[in-house]
Amino acid sequence: MRLRLKPRDSSILDLLTALAQHLPSTADLLAQLVAAPTAARAELAARLGAAEQAADESAHAVLHRLAETFVTPLDREDIARLTASLDDCVDLLEEVGDRVVSFRVGELPAGVVAQVDAIQRCAELTSDAVPRLRTMANLREYWVELNSIENAAGIMHRAVLSTIFDGTSPAGRDAVEVLKLKEITDGLERAVNAFERVAAVIETIAIKEA
């Protein structure tokens, strides 16, 4: 580790940790929504919306502290980039939940559930990794596993699309329902990619701080 010649305000790392802690709970809410009967989904979507607002507030808290802090614990641009990337993950999960409800879809393909399972793991890994930015300890195993999950999720995404378009999904061959399911599975793929972007930011930080 590089020698620190000036004291740095580590409270920003506390705020980043608080922001990252929104990820597992939001992913769990999305998993509940996907598994729930149609009638129960609106309430879970409302809870997802509240979770997204709470994450926004946490992100704003990081940025406000960043603006007020003269000597930061990490590169200023990296902190801003990590904050935006973490917030994007929550935004995308909430967006998928909203679309499941607003599209009024019924049963979802098993592949969609598998995609959400992958997202839950990404959320757990990321929430555990962010506090380790204090010491930079054991971060490589985080981004390696995250990238592996993203690769597997890409395969899952293509498999779900195949199921949707070959007419074997719960939507059958109804064109409108097929398009609804495609937008949902595409949204989940965007969410996984957002987690990969977080991992890339953390890898960049770890390399700089080595």
mmCIF file of C-alpha atoms in Angstrom:
data_model
loop_
_atom_site.group_PDB
_atom_site.id
_atom_site.type_symbol
_atom_site.label_atom_id
_atom_site.label_comp_id
_atom_site.label_asym_id
_atom_site.label_seq_id
_atom_site.Cartn_x
_atom_site.Cartn_y
_atom_site.Cartn_z
ATOM 1 C CA MET A 1 0.000 0.000 0.000
ATOM 2 C CA ARG A 2 1.162 3.533 -0.713
ATOM 3 C CA LEU A 3 2.220 5.694 2.221
ATOM 4 C CA ARG A 4 -0.483 8.198 3.198
ATOM 5 C CA LEU A 5 1.055 11.583 4.009
ATOM 6 C CA LYS A 6 -2.230 13.342 4.813
ATOM 7 C CA PRO A 7 -5.220 12.223 6.877
ATOM 8 C CA ARG A 8 -8.175 11.263 4.748
ATOM 9 C CA ASP A 9 -11.879 11.387 5.564
ATOM 10 C CA SER A 10 -12.918 7.733 5.705
ATOM 11 C CA SER A 11 -16.569 8.554 6.352
ATOM 12 C CA ILE A 12 -17.054 8.439 2.575
ATOM 13 C CA LEU A 13 -16.255 4.729 2.740
ATOM 14 C CA ASP A 14 -18.915 4.322 5.438
ATOM 15 C CA LEU A 15 -21.434 5.996 3.122
ATOM 16 C CA LEU A 16 -20.405 3.833 0.170
ATOM 17 C CA THR A 17 -20.856 0.759 2.345
ATOM 18 C CA ALA A 18 -24.325 1.950 3.322
ATOM 19 C CA LEU A 19 -25.181 2.423 -0.348
ATOM 20 C CA ALA A 20 -23.933 -1.070 -1.244
ATOM 21 C CA GLN A 21 -26.040 -2.583 1.529
ATOM 22 C CA HIS A 22 -29.168 -1.662 -0.420
ATOM 23 C CA LEU A 23 -28.232 -4.169 -3.122
ATOM 24 C CA PRO A 24 -29.009 -7.528 -1.432
ATOM 25 C CA SER A 25 -32.314 -6.350 0.034
ATOM 26 C CA THR A 26 -33.426 -4.910 -3.310
ATOM 27 C CA ALA A 27 -32.428 -8.071 -5.171
ATOM 28 C CA ASP A 28 -34.311 -10.163 -2.609
ATOM 29 C CA LEU A 29 -37.428 -8.053 -3.127
ATOM 30 C CA LEU A 30 -37.188 -8.597 -6.879
ATOM 31 C CA ALA A 31 -36.841 -12.353 -6.316
ATOM 32 C CA GLN A 32 -39.963 -12.326 -4.152
ATOM 33 C CA LEU A 33 -41.848 -10.359 -6.799
ATOM 34 C CA VAL A 34 -40.878 -12.714 -9.619
ATOM 35 C CA ALA A 35 -41.965 -15.742 -7.574
ATOM 36 C CA ALA A 36 -45.182 -14.163 -6.270
ATOM 37 C CA PRO A 37 -48.658 -14.665 -7.687
ATOM 38 C CA THR A 38 -49.821 -11.795 -9.871
ATOM 39 C CA ALA A 39 -52.122 -10.341 -7.209
ATOM 40 C CA ALA A 40 -49.260 -9.962 -4.717
ATOM 41 C CA ARG A 41 -46.810 -8.260 -7.055
ATOM 42 C CA ALA A 42 -48.044 -4.656 -6.835
ATOM 43 C CA GLU A 43 -47.240 -4.434 -3.119
ATOM 44 C CA LEU A 44 -43.755 -5.820 -3.705
ATOM 45 C CA ALA A 45 -43.228 -3.378 -6.576
ATOM 46 C CA ALA A 46 -44.129 -0.533 -4.222
ATOM 47 C CA ARG A 47 -41.529 -1.805 -1.764
ATOM 48 C CA LEU A 48 -39.008 -1.942 -4.589
ATOM 49 C CA GLY A 49 -39.807 1.666 -5.402
ATOM 50 C CA ALA A 50 -39.184 2.651 -1.795
ATOM 51 C CA ALA A 51 -35.896 0.732 -1.834
ATOM 52 C CA GLU A 52 -34.828 2.592 -4.976
ATOM 53 C CA GLN A 53 -35.598 5.945 -3.339
ATOM 54 C CA ALA A 54 -33.618 4.958 -0.248
ATOM 55 C CA ALA A 55 -30.647 3.997 -2.417
ATOM 56 C CA ASP A 56 -30.892 7.344 -4.215
ATOM 57 C CA GLU A 57 -30.704 9.100 -0.864
ATOM 58 C CA SER A 58 -27.627 7.068 0.062
ATOM 59 C CA ALA A 59 -25.996 7.946 -3.263
ATOM 60 C CA HIS A 60 -26.722 11.644 -2.735
ATOM 61 C CA ALA A 61 -25.182 11.399 0.734
ATOM 62 C CA VAL A 62 -21.944 10.064 -0.755
ATOM 63 C CA LEU A 63 -21.802 12.801 -3.376
ATOM 64 C CA HIS A 64 -22.555 15.546 -0.854
ATOM 65 C CA ARG A 65 -19.786 14.313 1.447
ATOM 66 C CA LEU A 66 -17.461 14.057 -1.537
ATOM 67 C CA ALA A 67 -18.143 17.702 -2.408
ATOM 68 C CA GLU A 68 -17.377 18.747 1.164
ATOM 69 C CA THR A 69 -14.206 16.684 1.601
ATOM 70 C CA PHE A 70 -10.806 18.087 0.717
ATOM 71 C CA VAL A 71 -8.684 14.919 1.042
ATOM 72 C CA THR A 72 -10.568 11.786 0.008
ATOM 73 C CA PRO A 73 -9.690 8.149 0.838
ATOM 74 C CA LEU A 74 -9.808 7.188 -2.858
ATOM 75 C CA ASP A 75 -9.549 9.025 -6.144
ATOM 76 C CA ARG A 76 -12.397 11.538 -6.327
ATOM 77 C CA GLU A 77 -13.510 10.451 -9.808
ATOM 78 C CA ASP A 78 -13.453 6.790 -8.796
ATOM 79 C CA ILE A 79 -15.702 7.511 -5.811
ATOM 80 C CA ALA A 80 -18.190 9.324 -8.039
ATOM 81 C CA ARG A 81 -18.069 6.541 -10.634
ATOM 82 C CA LEU A 82 -18.567 3.823 -8.025
ATOM 83 C CA THR A 83 -21.477 5.716 -6.469
ATOM 84 C CA ALA A 84 -23.221 6.075 -9.823
ATOM 85 C CA SER A 85 -22.595 2.420 -10.705
ATOM 86 C CA LEU A 86 -24.012 1.127 -7.433
ATOM 87 C CA ASP A 87 -27.062 3.349 -7.768
ATOM 88 C CA ASP A 88 -27.587 2.148 -11.350
ATOM 89 C CA CYS A 89 -27.837 -1.453 -10.114
ATOM 90 C CA VAL A 90 -30.700 -0.596 -7.773
ATOM 91 C CA ASP A 91 -32.413 1.509 -10.443
ATOM 92 C CA LEU A 92 -32.358 -1.367 -12.921
ATOM 93 C CA LEU A 93 -33.732 -3.883 -10.416
ATOM 94 C CA GLU A 94 -36.596 -1.553 -9.570
ATOM 95 C CA GLU A 95 -37.236 -1.012 -13.277
ATOM 96 C CA VAL A 96 -37.578 -4.747 -13.907
ATOM 97 C CA GLY A 97 -40.007 -5.143 -11.015
ATOM 98 C CA ASP A 98 -42.075 -2.249 -12.293
ATOM 99 C CA ARG A 99 -42.276 -3.794 -15.742
ATOM 100 C CA VAL A 100 -43.326 -7.192 -14.429
ATOM 101 C CA VAL A 101 -46.269 -5.464 -12.755
ATOM 102 C CA SER A 102 -47.139 -2.880 -15.414
ATOM 103 C CA PHE A 103 -46.964 -5.475 -18.214
ATOM 104 C CA ARG A 104 -49.325 -7.710 -16.216
ATOM 105 C CA VAL A 105 -47.410 -10.833 -17.073
ATOM 106 C CA GLY A 106 -48.444 -14.116 -15.545
ATOM 107 C CA GLU A 107 -46.098 -17.019 -15.006
ATOM 108 C CA LEU A 108 -42.475 -16.235 -15.827
ATOM 109 C CA PRO A 109 -40.081 -18.688 -17.511
ATOM 110 C CA ALA A 110 -37.774 -20.675 -15.236
ATOM 111 C CA GLY A 111 -34.836 -18.957 -16.930
ATOM 112 C CA VAL A 112 -35.995 -15.591 -15.600
ATOM 113 C CA VAL A 113 -35.937 -16.980 -12.066
ATOM 114 C CA ALA A 114 -32.385 -18.230 -12.720
ATOM 115 C CA GLN A 115 -31.394 -14.754 -13.904
ATOM 116 C CA VAL A 116 -32.726 -13.261 -10.683
ATOM 117 C CA ASP A 117 -30.815 -15.878 -8.665
ATOM 118 C CA ALA A 118 -27.625 -14.727 -10.411
ATOM 119 C CA ILE A 119 -28.458 -11.114 -9.585
ATOM 120 C CA GLN A 120 -28.934 -11.985 -5.917
ATOM 121 C CA ARG A 121 -25.447 -13.494 -5.864
ATOM 122 C CA CYS A 122 -24.003 -10.420 -7.595
ATOM 123 C CA ALA A 123 -25.668 -8.223 -4.992
ATOM 124 C CA GLU A 124 -24.279 -10.273 -2.095
ATOM 125 C CA LEU A 125 -20.755 -10.247 -3.531
ATOM 126 C CA THR A 126 -20.811 -6.516 -4.180
ATOM 127 C CA SER A 127 -22.210 -5.659 -0.766
ATOM 128 C CA ASP A 128 -19.416 -7.706 0.815
ATOM 129 C CA ALA A 129 -16.712 -6.207 -1.415
ATOM 130 C CA VAL A 130 -17.337 -2.482 -0.940
ATOM 131 C CA PRO A 131 -16.345 -2.395 2.778
ATOM 132 C CA ARG A 132 -13.049 -4.071 1.831
ATOM 133 C CA LEU A 133 -12.031 -0.912 -0.026
ATOM 134 C CA ARG A 134 -10.665 0.230 3.347
ATOM 135 C CA THR A 135 -7.889 -2.339 3.188
ATOM 136 C CA MET A 136 -8.087 -3.591 -0.430
ATOM 137 C CA ALA A 137 -8.010 -7.110 1.015
ATOM 138 C CA ASN A 138 -9.273 -10.096 -1.009
ATOM 139 C CA LEU A 139 -10.882 -7.995 -3.723
ATOM 140 C CA ARG A 140 -9.552 -9.918 -6.694
ATOM 141 C CA GLU A 141 -11.648 -12.971 -5.820
ATOM 142 C CA TYR A 142 -14.699 -10.675 -5.892
ATOM 143 C CA TRP A 143 -14.318 -9.368 -9.416
ATOM 144 C CA VAL A 144 -13.209 -12.773 -10.733
ATOM 145 C CA GLU A 145 -16.378 -14.435 -9.395
ATOM 146 C CA LEU A 146 -18.537 -11.516 -10.499
ATOM 147 C CA ASN A 147 -17.201 -11.747 -14.044
ATOM 148 C CA SER A 148 -17.809 -15.501 -14.026
ATOM 149 C CA ILE A 149 -21.426 -14.946 -12.973
ATOM 150 C CA GLU A 150 -21.866 -12.342 -15.696
ATOM 151 C CA ASN A 151 -20.615 -14.790 -18.326
ATOM 152 C CA ALA A 152 -22.994 -17.490 -17.098
ATOM 153 C CA ALA A 153 -25.851 -14.989 -16.948
ATOM 154 C CA GLY A 154 -25.234 -14.070 -20.574
ATOM 155 C CA ILE A 155 -25.728 -17.713 -21.510
ATOM 156 C CA MET A 156 -28.904 -17.828 -19.401
ATOM 157 C CA HIS A 157 -30.202 -14.714 -21.108
ATOM 158 C CA ARG A 158 -29.754 -16.227 -24.567
ATOM 159 C CA ALA A 159 -31.443 -19.433 -23.397
ATOM 160 C CA VAL A 160 -34.442 -17.479 -22.091
ATOM 161 C CA LEU A 161 -34.721 -15.613 -25.387
ATOM 162 C CA SER A 162 -34.644 -18.917 -27.245
ATOM 163 C CA THR A 163 -37.433 -20.270 -25.049
ATOM 164 C CA ILE A 164 -39.498 -17.126 -25.530
ATOM 165 C CA PHE A 165 -39.203 -17.070 -29.288
ATOM 166 C CA ASP A 166 -39.645 -20.799 -29.908
ATOM 167 C CA GLY A 167 -43.056 -20.667 -28.229
ATOM 168 C CA THR A 168 -42.241 -22.963 -25.292
ATOM 169 C CA SER A 169 -42.376 -20.228 -22.637
ATOM 170 C CA PRO A 170 -45.563 -19.552 -20.597
ATOM 171 C CA ALA A 171 -46.374 -16.829 -23.160
ATOM 172 C CA GLY A 172 -46.683 -19.427 -25.911
ATOM 173 C CA ARG A 173 -46.729 -17.740 -29.306
ATOM 174 C CA ASP A 174 -48.690 -14.638 -28.383
ATOM 175 C CA ALA A 175 -46.648 -11.829 -29.939
ATOM 176 C CA VAL A 176 -47.444 -9.208 -27.305
ATOM 177 C CA GLU A 177 -46.646 -11.540 -24.416
ATOM 178 C CA VAL A 178 -43.417 -12.572 -26.124
ATOM 179 C CA LEU A 179 -42.339 -8.934 -26.363
ATOM 180 C CA LYS A 180 -43.203 -8.360 -22.704
ATOM 181 C CA LEU A 181 -41.072 -11.300 -21.603
ATOM 182 C CA LYS A 182 -38.228 -10.197 -23.860
ATOM 183 C CA GLU A 183 -38.177 -6.753 -22.266
ATOM 184 C CA ILE A 184 -38.117 -8.309 -18.789
ATOM 185 C CA THR A 185 -35.284 -10.736 -19.528
ATOM 186 C CA ASP A 186 -33.354 -7.993 -21.336
ATOM 187 C CA GLY A 187 -33.786 -5.790 -18.263
ATOM 188 C CA LEU A 188 -32.332 -8.500 -16.052
ATOM 189 C CA GLU A 189 -29.366 -8.836 -18.389
ATOM 190 C CA ARG A 190 -28.795 -5.074 -18.171
ATOM 191 C CA ALA A 191 -28.825 -5.374 -14.381
ATOM 192 C CA VAL A 192 -26.164 -8.099 -14.409
ATOM 193 C CA ASN A 193 -24.059 -5.965 -16.731
ATOM 194 C CA ALA A 194 -24.424 -3.078 -14.277
ATOM 195 C CA PHE A 195 -22.990 -5.246 -11.508
ATOM 196 C CA GLU A 196 -20.079 -6.107 -13.792
ATOM 197 C CA ARG A 197 -19.439 -2.389 -14.259
ATOM 198 C CA VAL A 198 -19.262 -1.993 -10.478
ATOM 199 C CA ALA A 199 -16.693 -4.795 -10.373
ATOM 200 C CA ALA A 200 -14.663 -3.050 -13.079
ATOM 201 C CA VAL A 201 -14.627 0.190 -11.065
ATOM 202 C CA ILE A 202 -13.521 -1.660 -7.931
ATOM 203 C CA GLU A 203 -10.797 -3.466 -9.882
ATOM 204 C CA THR A 204 -9.540 -0.121 -11.202
ATOM 205 C CA ILE A 205 -9.477 1.301 -7.676
ATOM 206 C CA ALA A 206 -7.592 -1.728 -6.318
ATOM 207 C CA ILE A 207 -4.984 -1.485 -9.068
ATOM 208 C CA LYS A 208 -4.451 2.233 -8.396
ATOM 209 C CA GLU A 209 -4.126 1.688 -4.667
ATOM 210 C CA ALA A 210 -1.759 -1.297 -4.906
#
